[in-house]
Short mmCIF file of C-alpha atoms and ligand atoms in Angstrom, two decimals:
data_model
loop_
_atom_site.label_atom_id
_atom_site.label_comp_id
_atom_site.label_asym_id
_atom_site.label_seq_id
_atom_site.Cartn_x
_atom_site.Cartn_y
_atom_site.Cartn_z
CA MET A 1 117.24 -17.41 -20.30
CA ALA A 2 113.66 -18.65 -20.02
CA GLU A 3 111.19 -16.97 -22.32
CA TYR A 4 108.72 -16.25 -19.50
CA ASP A 5 109.18 -15.23 -15.88
CA LEU A 6 106.34 -17.50 -14.88
CA VAL A 7 104.23 -20.12 -16.59
CA ILE A 8 100.85 -21.15 -15.25
CA ARG A 9 100.57 -24.67 -16.43
CA GLY A 10 97.75 -27.07 -17.09
CA GLY A 11 94.76 -24.98 -16.03
CA THR A 12 91.47 -24.27 -17.76
CA VAL A 13 91.63 -20.66 -18.87
CA VAL A 14 88.28 -18.86 -18.79
CA THR A 15 87.58 -15.52 -20.42
CA GLY A 16 84.36 -13.62 -21.01
CA THR A 17 83.88 -15.59 -24.24
CA ASP A 18 86.01 -18.74 -24.18
CA THR A 19 87.02 -21.70 -22.05
CA LEU A 20 90.20 -23.52 -23.10
CA ARG A 21 92.95 -25.74 -21.76
CA ALA A 22 96.11 -23.61 -22.06
CA ASP A 23 99.29 -22.52 -20.35
CA LEU A 24 99.86 -18.83 -19.67
CA GLY A 25 103.27 -17.25 -20.11
CA ILE A 26 103.86 -14.16 -17.99
CA ARG A 27 106.60 -11.64 -18.60
CA ALA A 28 107.19 -8.38 -16.71
CA GLY A 29 103.84 -8.62 -14.95
CA ARG A 30 101.82 -9.07 -18.11
CA ILE A 31 100.36 -11.95 -19.99
CA ALA A 32 102.76 -12.63 -22.85
CA ALA A 33 101.35 -15.86 -24.27
CA VAL A 34 98.40 -18.21 -24.13
CA GLY A 35 99.59 -21.51 -25.53
CA GLU A 36 100.78 -25.06 -25.07
CA ARG A 37 103.87 -26.45 -23.33
CA LEU A 38 105.24 -23.03 -22.44
CA GLU A 39 108.48 -22.87 -20.46
CA GLY A 40 109.32 -20.29 -17.83
CA ALA A 41 111.82 -19.51 -15.09
CA ALA A 42 109.11 -20.52 -12.62
CA GLN A 43 106.02 -22.68 -12.95
CA LEU A 44 102.71 -22.70 -11.14
CA ASP A 45 100.65 -25.85 -11.47
CA ALA A 46 96.99 -25.10 -12.19
CA GLY A 47 95.95 -28.70 -12.91
CA GLY A 48 92.28 -29.20 -12.02
CA LEU A 49 91.79 -25.47 -11.53
CA LEU A 50 90.13 -22.69 -13.48
CA VAL A 51 92.31 -19.71 -14.38
CA LEU A 52 90.16 -16.57 -14.31
CA PRO A 53 90.89 -12.86 -14.76
CA GLY A 54 91.30 -11.14 -11.39
CA GLY A 55 88.02 -9.69 -10.17
CA VAL A 56 87.33 -6.02 -10.88
CA ASP A 57 85.06 -4.45 -8.25
CA THR A 58 83.89 -1.07 -9.50
CA HIS A 59 81.66 -0.17 -6.56
CA CYS A 60 83.18 -0.47 -3.10
CA HIS A 61 83.53 2.00 -0.25
CA ILE A 62 86.99 1.75 1.28
CA GLU A 63 88.36 4.16 3.88
CA GLN A 64 85.77 6.71 2.82
CA LEU A 65 86.09 10.01 4.67
CA GLN A 66 83.36 10.86 7.15
CA GLU A 67 81.84 14.27 7.71
CA GLY A 68 83.32 15.62 10.95
CA GLY A 69 86.59 13.71 10.59
CA GLY A 70 87.96 10.20 10.30
CA ALA A 71 87.09 7.52 7.81
CA ASP A 72 85.32 4.16 7.36
CA GLU A 73 86.67 1.37 9.50
CA GLU A 74 87.72 -0.58 6.38
CA THR A 75 91.17 0.70 5.49
CA TRP A 76 93.02 0.34 2.25
CA GLU A 77 95.22 -2.29 3.83
CA SER A 78 92.40 -4.37 5.31
CA GLY A 79 90.15 -3.83 2.30
CA SER A 80 92.91 -4.94 -0.06
CA ARG A 81 93.49 -8.07 2.00
CA ALA A 82 89.79 -8.88 1.75
CA CYS A 83 89.86 -8.33 -2.02
CA LEU A 84 92.87 -10.54 -2.63
CA ALA A 85 91.48 -13.27 -0.37
CA GLY A 86 88.37 -13.31 -2.57
CA GLY A 87 90.12 -13.10 -5.95
CA THR A 88 89.63 -9.39 -6.65
CA THR A 89 92.70 -7.52 -7.89
CA SER A 90 91.35 -4.10 -8.97
CA VAL A 91 88.80 -1.76 -7.43
CA VAL A 92 87.19 1.57 -8.16
CA SER A 93 86.35 3.19 -4.84
CA PHE A 94 85.10 6.68 -4.01
CA SER A 95 86.35 10.15 -3.25
CA THR A 96 83.55 12.04 -1.57
CA GLN A 97 82.53 15.70 -1.37
CA PHE A 98 81.09 17.38 1.71
CA LYS A 99 78.42 19.97 1.05
CA GLY A 100 79.87 23.47 0.89
CA ALA A 101 83.38 22.16 0.18
CA GLY A 102 85.27 21.34 -2.98
CA ILE A 103 86.48 18.03 -4.42
CA LEU A 104 90.19 18.61 -4.95
CA ALA A 105 91.35 18.37 -1.32
CA PRO A 106 89.36 15.17 -0.58
CA LEU A 107 90.70 13.54 -3.73
CA ALA A 108 94.26 14.38 -2.67
CA GLU A 109 93.53 12.85 0.74
CA TYR A 110 92.07 9.69 -0.82
CA ARG A 111 95.02 9.31 -3.11
CA PHE A 112 97.32 9.68 -0.12
CA ARG A 113 95.42 7.11 1.96
CA ALA A 114 95.22 4.67 -0.95
CA GLN A 115 98.99 4.53 -1.12
CA GLN A 116 98.60 1.68 1.40
CA ALA A 117 96.60 -0.38 -1.09
CA MET A 118 97.63 -3.86 -2.18
CA VAL A 119 95.17 -3.96 -5.07
CA ASP A 120 95.23 -1.65 -8.09
CA TYR A 121 92.72 1.12 -7.60
CA GLY A 122 90.90 4.08 -9.06
CA PHE A 123 88.20 6.45 -7.86
CA HIS A 124 84.75 7.70 -8.67
CA GLN A 125 84.20 11.30 -7.58
CA ILE A 126 81.01 11.77 -5.56
CA ILE A 127 79.32 15.11 -6.17
CA THR A 128 76.99 16.25 -3.36
CA ASP A 129 77.10 19.98 -4.01
CA ALA A 130 76.93 21.13 -7.62
CA SER A 131 78.39 24.59 -7.01
CA ASP A 132 79.70 26.67 -9.91
CA GLU A 133 83.28 26.17 -8.76
CA VAL A 134 82.93 22.38 -8.62
CA ILE A 135 80.95 22.10 -11.84
CA TRP A 136 83.00 24.39 -14.04
CA GLN A 137 86.50 24.31 -12.56
CA GLN A 138 87.03 21.27 -10.37
CA ILE A 139 85.32 18.42 -12.22
CA PRO A 140 87.59 18.93 -15.27
CA GLN A 141 90.58 18.82 -12.91
CA VAL A 142 89.64 15.53 -11.23
CA VAL A 143 88.91 13.97 -14.62
CA GLU A 144 92.34 15.15 -15.72
CA GLN A 145 93.74 13.20 -12.73
CA GLY A 146 92.23 10.02 -14.12
CA VAL A 147 88.95 10.01 -12.19
CA ARG A 148 86.72 9.33 -15.15
CA SER A 149 83.44 8.69 -13.34
CA LEU A 150 81.22 10.86 -11.16
CA LYS A 151 78.76 9.48 -8.62
CA VAL A 152 75.46 11.08 -7.70
CA PHE A 153 73.00 10.17 -4.95
CA LEU A 154 69.37 10.99 -5.66
CA THR A 155 68.57 10.24 -2.01
CA TYR A 156 70.30 10.30 1.43
CA ASP A 157 70.85 13.26 3.66
CA PRO A 158 73.15 15.08 3.31
CA LEU A 159 74.41 13.56 0.07
CA HIS A 160 71.51 13.85 -2.31
CA LEU A 161 71.27 16.17 -5.31
CA ASP A 162 68.01 17.58 -6.58
CA ASP A 163 67.17 17.36 -10.29
CA ARG A 164 68.87 20.67 -11.11
CA GLY A 165 72.07 19.58 -9.37
CA PHE A 166 71.92 16.21 -11.12
CA LEU A 167 71.47 17.89 -14.51
CA ARG A 168 74.47 20.10 -13.84
CA VAL A 169 76.60 17.05 -13.01
CA LEU A 170 75.41 15.24 -16.14
CA ALA A 171 76.33 18.29 -18.20
CA ALA A 172 79.74 18.64 -16.53
CA ALA A 173 80.44 14.94 -17.16
CA ARG A 174 79.46 15.36 -20.81
CA ARG A 175 81.89 18.26 -21.21
CA ALA A 176 84.72 16.44 -19.41
CA GLY A 177 84.18 13.00 -20.98
CA ALA A 178 83.26 11.10 -17.79
CA LEU A 179 80.65 8.45 -16.95
CA VAL A 180 78.01 9.22 -14.31
CA THR A 181 76.95 6.53 -11.84
CA VAL A 182 73.70 7.04 -9.99
CA HIS A 183 72.13 5.87 -6.72
CA CYS A 184 68.48 5.87 -7.74
CA GLU A 185 65.86 6.24 -4.99
CA ASN A 186 63.31 9.03 -4.51
CA TYR A 187 64.44 11.29 -1.67
CA ALA A 188 61.10 12.92 -0.82
CA ALA A 189 59.15 9.66 -0.96
CA ILE A 190 61.56 7.91 1.40
CA ASN A 191 61.51 10.81 3.85
CA TRP A 192 57.73 10.97 3.77
CA ARG A 193 57.32 7.27 4.46
CA THR A 194 60.05 7.33 7.12
CA GLU A 195 58.29 10.14 8.92
CA ALA A 196 55.04 8.15 8.86
CA LEU A 197 56.66 4.91 10.00
CA LEU A 198 58.40 6.60 12.90
CA ALA A 199 55.18 8.40 13.88
CA ALA A 200 53.46 5.01 13.91
CA GLY A 201 56.15 3.61 16.21
CA ARG A 202 57.52 1.31 13.53
CA THR A 203 61.20 1.84 14.14
CA ALA A 204 62.84 -1.62 14.00
CA PRO A 205 65.45 -2.46 11.29
CA LYS A 206 62.87 -4.27 9.14
CA TYR A 207 61.05 -0.99 8.52
CA HIS A 208 64.06 0.17 6.54
CA ALA A 209 62.58 -1.86 3.67
CA TRP A 210 59.09 -0.45 4.28
CA ALA A 211 60.46 3.07 4.00
CA ARG A 212 61.89 2.49 0.54
CA PRO A 213 59.76 0.06 -1.47
CA ARG A 214 60.56 -0.80 -5.05
CA MET A 215 58.57 2.05 -6.64
CA VAL A 216 60.85 4.67 -5.07
CA GLU A 217 63.76 2.99 -6.81
CA ARG A 218 61.85 2.58 -10.06
CA GLU A 219 60.73 6.20 -10.12
CA ALA A 220 64.22 7.55 -9.53
CA THR A 221 65.69 5.20 -12.14
CA HIS A 222 63.13 6.34 -14.70
CA ARG A 223 63.90 9.97 -13.89
CA ALA A 224 67.66 9.47 -13.97
CA ILE A 225 67.40 7.87 -17.40
CA ALA A 226 65.14 10.62 -18.74
CA LEU A 227 67.46 13.39 -17.49
CA ALA A 228 70.51 11.56 -18.84
CA GLU A 229 68.76 11.33 -22.21
CA LEU A 230 67.98 15.05 -22.06
CA VAL A 231 71.68 15.82 -21.62
CA ASP A 232 72.86 12.95 -23.87
CA GLN A 233 75.12 11.66 -21.12
CA PRO A 234 75.90 7.97 -20.50
CA ILE A 235 75.08 6.63 -17.01
CA GLN A 236 75.34 3.46 -14.98
CA VAL A 237 72.50 2.76 -12.53
CA PHE A 238 74.02 1.37 -9.35
CA HIS A 239 72.78 -1.56 -7.26
CA VAL A 240 69.53 -2.55 -9.00
CA SER A 241 67.44 -4.56 -6.52
CA CYS A 242 64.54 -5.89 -8.60
CA SER A 243 63.27 -6.48 -12.12
CA GLU A 244 60.89 -3.48 -12.18
CA VAL A 245 63.98 -1.28 -12.03
CA ALA A 246 65.86 -3.41 -14.53
CA GLU A 247 62.88 -3.06 -16.90
CA GLU A 248 63.39 0.72 -16.93
CA ILE A 249 67.00 0.12 -17.91
CA ALA A 250 66.08 -2.50 -20.53
CA ARG A 251 63.65 -0.07 -22.17
CA ALA A 252 66.34 2.59 -22.33
CA GLN A 253 68.86 0.12 -23.75
CA ALA A 254 66.33 -1.04 -26.36
CA ARG A 255 66.02 2.59 -27.48
CA GLY A 256 69.79 2.77 -27.93
CA LEU A 257 70.57 4.89 -24.90
CA LYS A 258 73.90 4.44 -23.16
CA VAL A 259 72.46 3.24 -19.87
CA TRP A 260 74.04 0.35 -17.99
CA GLY A 261 72.83 -1.48 -14.90
CA GLU A 262 74.74 -2.91 -11.95
CA THR A 263 73.58 -5.21 -9.18
CA CYS A 264 75.29 -6.74 -6.14
CA PRO A 265 75.50 -10.18 -4.44
CA GLN A 266 73.25 -9.03 -1.58
CA TYR A 267 70.31 -8.70 -3.96
CA PHE A 268 70.68 -12.35 -5.01
CA THR A 269 71.03 -13.71 -1.50
CA LEU A 270 69.47 -11.47 1.19
CA THR A 271 65.81 -10.60 1.57
CA ALA A 272 63.75 -8.08 3.50
CA GLY A 273 63.03 -10.96 5.90
CA ASP A 274 66.66 -10.89 7.03
CA MET A 275 66.08 -7.43 8.49
CA ASP A 276 63.41 -8.97 10.71
CA ARG A 277 65.82 -11.16 12.65
CA PRO A 278 65.50 -11.02 16.44
CA GLY A 279 66.72 -8.04 18.43
CA PHE A 280 68.95 -5.68 16.51
CA GLU A 281 70.46 -8.41 14.28
CA GLY A 282 68.41 -7.21 11.33
CA ALA A 283 70.67 -4.16 11.12
CA LYS A 284 73.41 -6.38 9.72
CA PHE A 285 71.40 -6.79 6.52
CA MET A 286 70.38 -3.17 5.98
CA CYS A 287 71.54 -1.67 2.75
CA SER A 288 70.02 0.66 0.19
CA PRO A 289 68.15 -0.08 -1.94
CA ALA A 290 66.73 -2.63 0.47
CA PRO A 291 66.94 -6.37 -0.28
CA ARG A 292 63.56 -7.57 -1.55
CA ASP A 293 62.32 -11.18 -1.74
CA ALA A 294 63.39 -14.54 -3.15
CA ALA A 295 61.34 -14.09 -6.35
CA ASP A 296 63.07 -10.74 -6.98
CA ALA A 297 66.43 -12.37 -6.49
CA GLU A 298 65.57 -15.07 -9.02
CA ALA A 299 64.30 -12.45 -11.47
CA LEU A 300 67.61 -10.57 -11.21
CA TRP A 301 69.46 -13.61 -12.53
CA GLY A 302 67.24 -13.37 -15.59
CA GLU A 303 68.26 -9.73 -16.02
CA VAL A 304 71.91 -10.78 -15.83
CA ARG A 305 71.36 -13.51 -18.44
CA ARG A 306 69.63 -11.02 -20.73
CA GLY A 307 72.51 -8.56 -20.22
CA THR A 308 70.35 -5.75 -18.81
CA LEU A 309 72.51 -5.92 -15.71
CA ASP A 310 76.05 -6.55 -16.89
CA VAL A 311 78.17 -5.69 -13.85
CA VAL A 312 77.94 -7.20 -10.37
CA SER A 313 79.93 -5.23 -7.79
CA SER A 314 80.07 -5.59 -4.02
CA ASP A 315 78.94 -2.12 -2.83
CA HIS A 316 81.16 -3.08 0.10
CA SER A 317 80.44 -0.72 2.91
CA GLY A 318 82.87 -0.15 5.73
CA TRP A 319 80.45 -0.26 8.68
CA SER A 320 80.99 -2.90 11.32
CA TYR A 321 78.25 -4.12 13.65
CA ALA A 322 79.60 -3.23 17.10
CA GLY A 323 82.56 -0.98 16.18
CA PRO A 324 82.80 2.73 16.96
CA ARG A 325 81.16 3.81 13.68
CA GLY A 326 79.16 0.64 13.14
CA LYS A 327 75.52 -0.31 12.93
CA ARG A 328 75.10 0.16 16.68
CA VAL A 329 76.61 3.66 16.77
CA ASN A 330 73.28 5.11 17.92
CA GLY A 331 72.44 2.25 20.26
CA VAL A 332 70.44 -0.94 19.79
CA GLU A 333 67.14 0.88 20.13
CA ALA A 334 67.99 3.29 17.31
CA PRO A 335 65.22 3.76 14.76
CA PHE A 336 66.06 2.34 11.33
CA ARG A 337 66.57 5.89 10.03
CA ASP A 338 69.65 6.28 12.27
CA ILE A 339 71.39 3.00 11.44
CA PRO A 340 74.25 3.17 8.91
CA ASN A 341 73.34 1.52 5.61
CA GLY A 342 75.45 -0.99 3.77
CA VAL A 343 76.90 -4.48 3.97
CA PRO A 344 80.45 -5.76 3.54
CA GLY A 345 81.18 -7.96 0.52
CA LEU A 346 84.67 -7.57 -0.96
CA THR A 347 85.68 -11.19 -0.34
CA ALA A 348 82.32 -12.90 -0.72
CA ARG A 349 81.46 -11.41 -4.14
CA LEU A 350 83.12 -13.95 -6.42
CA PRO A 351 82.40 -17.08 -4.34
CA ILE A 352 78.71 -16.20 -3.99
CA LEU A 353 78.29 -15.40 -7.68
CA PHE A 354 80.16 -18.52 -8.74
CA SER A 355 78.28 -20.81 -6.38
CA GLU A 356 74.80 -19.33 -6.77
CA GLY A 357 75.26 -18.46 -10.43
CA VAL A 358 77.49 -21.01 -12.17
CA GLY A 359 77.10 -23.79 -9.61
CA LYS A 360 73.32 -23.69 -9.72
CA GLY A 361 73.12 -23.40 -13.51
CA ARG A 362 71.79 -19.83 -13.59
CA ILE A 363 74.68 -18.44 -15.63
CA ASP A 364 77.60 -19.97 -17.47
CA ILE A 365 81.21 -19.53 -16.46
CA ASN A 366 81.92 -17.00 -19.22
CA THR A 367 79.04 -14.82 -18.04
CA PHE A 368 80.51 -15.05 -14.54
CA VAL A 369 83.82 -13.70 -15.86
CA ARG A 370 82.09 -10.95 -17.82
CA ILE A 371 80.00 -9.61 -14.91
CA THR A 372 82.80 -9.76 -12.36
CA ALA A 373 85.81 -8.67 -14.42
CA THR A 374 85.50 -7.96 -18.14
CA ASN A 375 82.42 -5.74 -18.18
CA PRO A 376 83.37 -3.55 -15.20
CA ALA A 377 86.86 -3.12 -16.68
CA ARG A 378 85.40 -2.07 -20.03
CA LEU A 379 82.75 0.26 -18.67
CA PHE A 380 85.16 2.06 -16.37
CA GLY A 381 88.04 2.49 -18.80
CA LEU A 382 90.40 -0.15 -17.39
CA TYR A 383 90.34 -2.15 -20.60
CA PRO A 384 92.51 -3.46 -22.32
CA ARG A 385 94.72 -3.56 -19.24
CA LYS A 386 92.37 -5.27 -16.76
CA GLY A 387 89.49 -7.73 -16.95
CA ALA A 388 90.63 -10.31 -19.51
CA ILE A 389 93.23 -12.98 -20.21
CA ALA A 390 95.05 -12.17 -23.45
CA PRO A 391 98.55 -11.06 -24.43
CA GLY A 392 99.22 -7.52 -23.21
CA PHE A 393 96.82 -7.57 -20.26
CA ASP A 394 98.14 -7.31 -16.73
CA ALA A 395 98.64 -10.79 -15.32
CA ASP A 396 95.90 -10.36 -12.72
CA LEU A 397 94.64 -13.89 -12.28
CA VAL A 398 92.75 -16.14 -9.93
CA LEU A 399 93.33 -19.86 -9.68
CA TRP A 400 89.90 -21.13 -8.80
CA ASP A 401 88.95 -24.52 -7.43
CA PRO A 402 85.43 -25.09 -8.78
CA ALA A 403 84.78 -28.04 -6.49
CA LYS A 404 85.99 -26.66 -3.17
CA GLU A 405 83.16 -26.50 -0.65
CA MET A 406 83.33 -23.79 1.97
CA THR A 407 81.13 -22.38 4.69
CA LEU A 408 81.36 -18.59 4.76
CA THR A 409 82.50 -17.17 8.09
CA ASN A 410 83.62 -13.73 9.07
CA GLY A 411 87.16 -15.00 9.58
CA LEU A 412 87.38 -16.06 5.93
CA MET A 413 86.45 -12.55 4.78
CA GLN A 414 89.72 -11.04 6.09
CA HIS A 415 88.11 -7.60 6.20
CA VAL A 416 88.26 -5.44 9.31
CA MET A 417 84.51 -5.80 9.86
CA ASP A 418 83.23 -7.82 12.81
CA TYR A 419 80.56 -9.62 10.78
CA THR A 420 79.52 -10.87 7.39
CA PRO A 421 75.85 -10.98 6.37
CA TYR A 422 76.66 -14.33 4.73
CA GLU A 423 77.76 -16.13 7.93
CA GLY A 424 77.06 -19.86 7.58
CA MET A 425 76.26 -19.78 3.86
CA ARG A 426 77.56 -22.84 1.98
CA VAL A 427 79.36 -22.20 -1.29
CA THR A 428 81.06 -24.43 -3.83
CA GLY A 429 84.01 -22.87 -5.63
CA TRP A 430 86.82 -20.92 -4.03
CA PRO A 431 89.94 -18.95 -5.00
CA VAL A 432 93.07 -20.86 -4.03
CA ALA A 433 95.59 -18.32 -5.38
CA THR A 434 95.50 -14.72 -6.59
CA LEU A 435 98.13 -13.13 -8.80
CA ARG A 436 98.46 -9.39 -9.25
CA ARG A 437 100.61 -8.25 -12.16
CA GLY A 438 102.27 -11.66 -12.24
CA ALA A 439 103.09 -11.92 -8.53
CA VAL A 440 101.37 -14.44 -6.27
CA VAL A 441 99.70 -12.24 -3.66
CA MET A 442 97.37 -14.81 -2.06
CA ARG A 443 97.82 -18.54 -1.65
CA ASP A 444 95.46 -20.78 0.31
CA GLY A 445 93.96 -17.79 2.07
CA VAL A 446 97.29 -16.25 3.08
CA VAL A 447 97.71 -12.77 1.63
CA GLN A 448 101.34 -12.03 0.96
CA ALA A 449 101.37 -8.56 -0.63
CA GLU A 450 103.05 -5.46 0.75
CA PRO A 451 100.94 -2.43 1.70
CA GLY A 452 101.69 0.17 -0.95
CA SER A 453 102.19 -2.35 -3.74
CA GLY A 454 98.87 -1.44 -5.38
CA GLN A 455 98.99 0.96 -8.31
CA TYR A 456 96.78 3.95 -9.01
CA LEU A 457 94.73 3.42 -12.16
CA ALA A 458 94.43 6.76 -13.89
CA ARG A 459 91.65 6.39 -16.44
CA GLY A 460 91.94 8.25 -19.74
CA PRO A 461 89.25 8.93 -22.37
CA TYR A 462 87.59 5.91 -24.02
CA ASP A 463 84.93 5.37 -26.65
CA MET A 464 82.38 3.38 -24.71
CA ILE A 465 81.22 6.38 -22.70
CA ARG A 466 81.21 8.88 -25.54
CA PRO A 467 77.78 10.59 -25.80
CA ARG A 468 75.64 9.43 -28.72
CA GLY A 469 75.29 12.90 -30.21
CA VAL A 470 71.50 12.71 -30.06
CA LEU A 471 70.04 15.85 -28.45
CA PRO A 472 66.52 17.29 -28.25
CA ASP A 473 66.23 19.81 -31.11
CA GLY A 474 69.96 19.33 -31.70
CA PHE A 475 70.73 21.88 -28.99
CA ASP A 476 73.61 21.07 -26.64
CA ALA A 477 72.60 22.83 -23.41
CA SER A 478 75.66 21.43 -21.63
CA VAL A 479 77.85 24.01 -23.37
CA PHE A 480 76.02 26.78 -21.54
CA ALA A 481 74.69 25.43 -18.21
N1 DUC B 501 73.99 1.98 -0.14
C1 DUC B 501 74.72 2.90 -0.74
O1 DUC B 501 74.23 3.57 -1.60
N2 DUC B 501 76.00 3.06 -0.42
C2 DUC B 501 76.63 2.34 0.58
C3 DUC B 501 75.83 1.38 1.26
C4 DUC B 501 74.44 1.23 0.83
O2 DUC B 501 73.69 0.43 1.34
ZN1 ZN B 502 74.33 3.79 -3.55
ZN1 ZN B 503 77.62 2.36 -2.61
#
């Protein structure tokens, strides 16, 4: 009997630290060997290709429940197809909370819906209402179910938490041993500017960016870090759009705080100018924080090289353009305030980062692997199962053609959305096959997985997110409030 079920032969294996010519031996869905001249029951020729760890996307909204019933248009089945087409094999999506309600029933519903997934998946728990019941009873229960990260919005109606609510979530996370991820923008400042812009008749999509300039993001990031330090609770700042915000994070990191920063492909590629396209087209590029300008995008690459921003996720948002819940839900004259925020990006994430990052010499290939797979897996407790190529890891792999030139189109994205903000963008480098736990689930753009074949990733305790044990006056307020 052959020693391995499958051998991937002749490729260039890339990890977060190394690049080497090697065969991979896969047994029972896991990597069993990295070596030379391995023999298996089946072979896959990777000559001329890179062999990368499957992408890990730790910020994507898939089939998220909507207040008043129903869910995002992107379903677990369509979202998984998009992931696999783009080389992503694991995601952490969201279970949300509606104000006045608890978090246990929505999580049960998400877990039920996600049984259609074809990628492996976990959840962050969004907290929008820091009631006693949720804080003291329910958060420990969702963490017990393997949801080891909580998500807080410091802006958005009706999602946002005020500082007291945020502190209570930080404290609850500290008690339960969970990470907190934070959407950092100043709620009152955005509302004040929005009110003024609308009063001045400035309602078009481009004013979305005017309503939320960089200082509202910087202020909220600074505040989130200070409150996290007060509680001694590790946080990740989501979707950093510019270097002023990254500088807040860098200062915290330099002081030894457990603060991590994430950004997304849209902040490297889109600008506020895209929201000024003719008619209502600009709505296709609206996300929050708002895309800034080309110099900001270039500066973000520097923050990635320095390691201030060490995870790049999609923040894939399940709003179409013309669909029933899409950007045009309130009509094409809708003021920017009433247009759903977010852009799709599950499939485009790796090709854009490879092409713009590695292809244009801004980052090396190992950094590409770290920001798209290894670092998110480590930070969110999926390591040492996901995010690397080494014996014992799941055989989640992408065979990547570094020379393949493609023009991005919505059809290539394979999501359910009716548009991509990257339509017409030229990229070099493309996934030609995706393997999930040793099985080929995408080949030449054809996804061949079964709905329901994804596995739930229950996340247990891990060291990286343990509080530092440094508290003002040595007093742990989280025990009491
Ligand atoms: N911003 C978010 O915070 N979430 C989803 C979409 C967006 O633009
Ligand atoms: Zn957000
Ligand atoms: Zn988001």
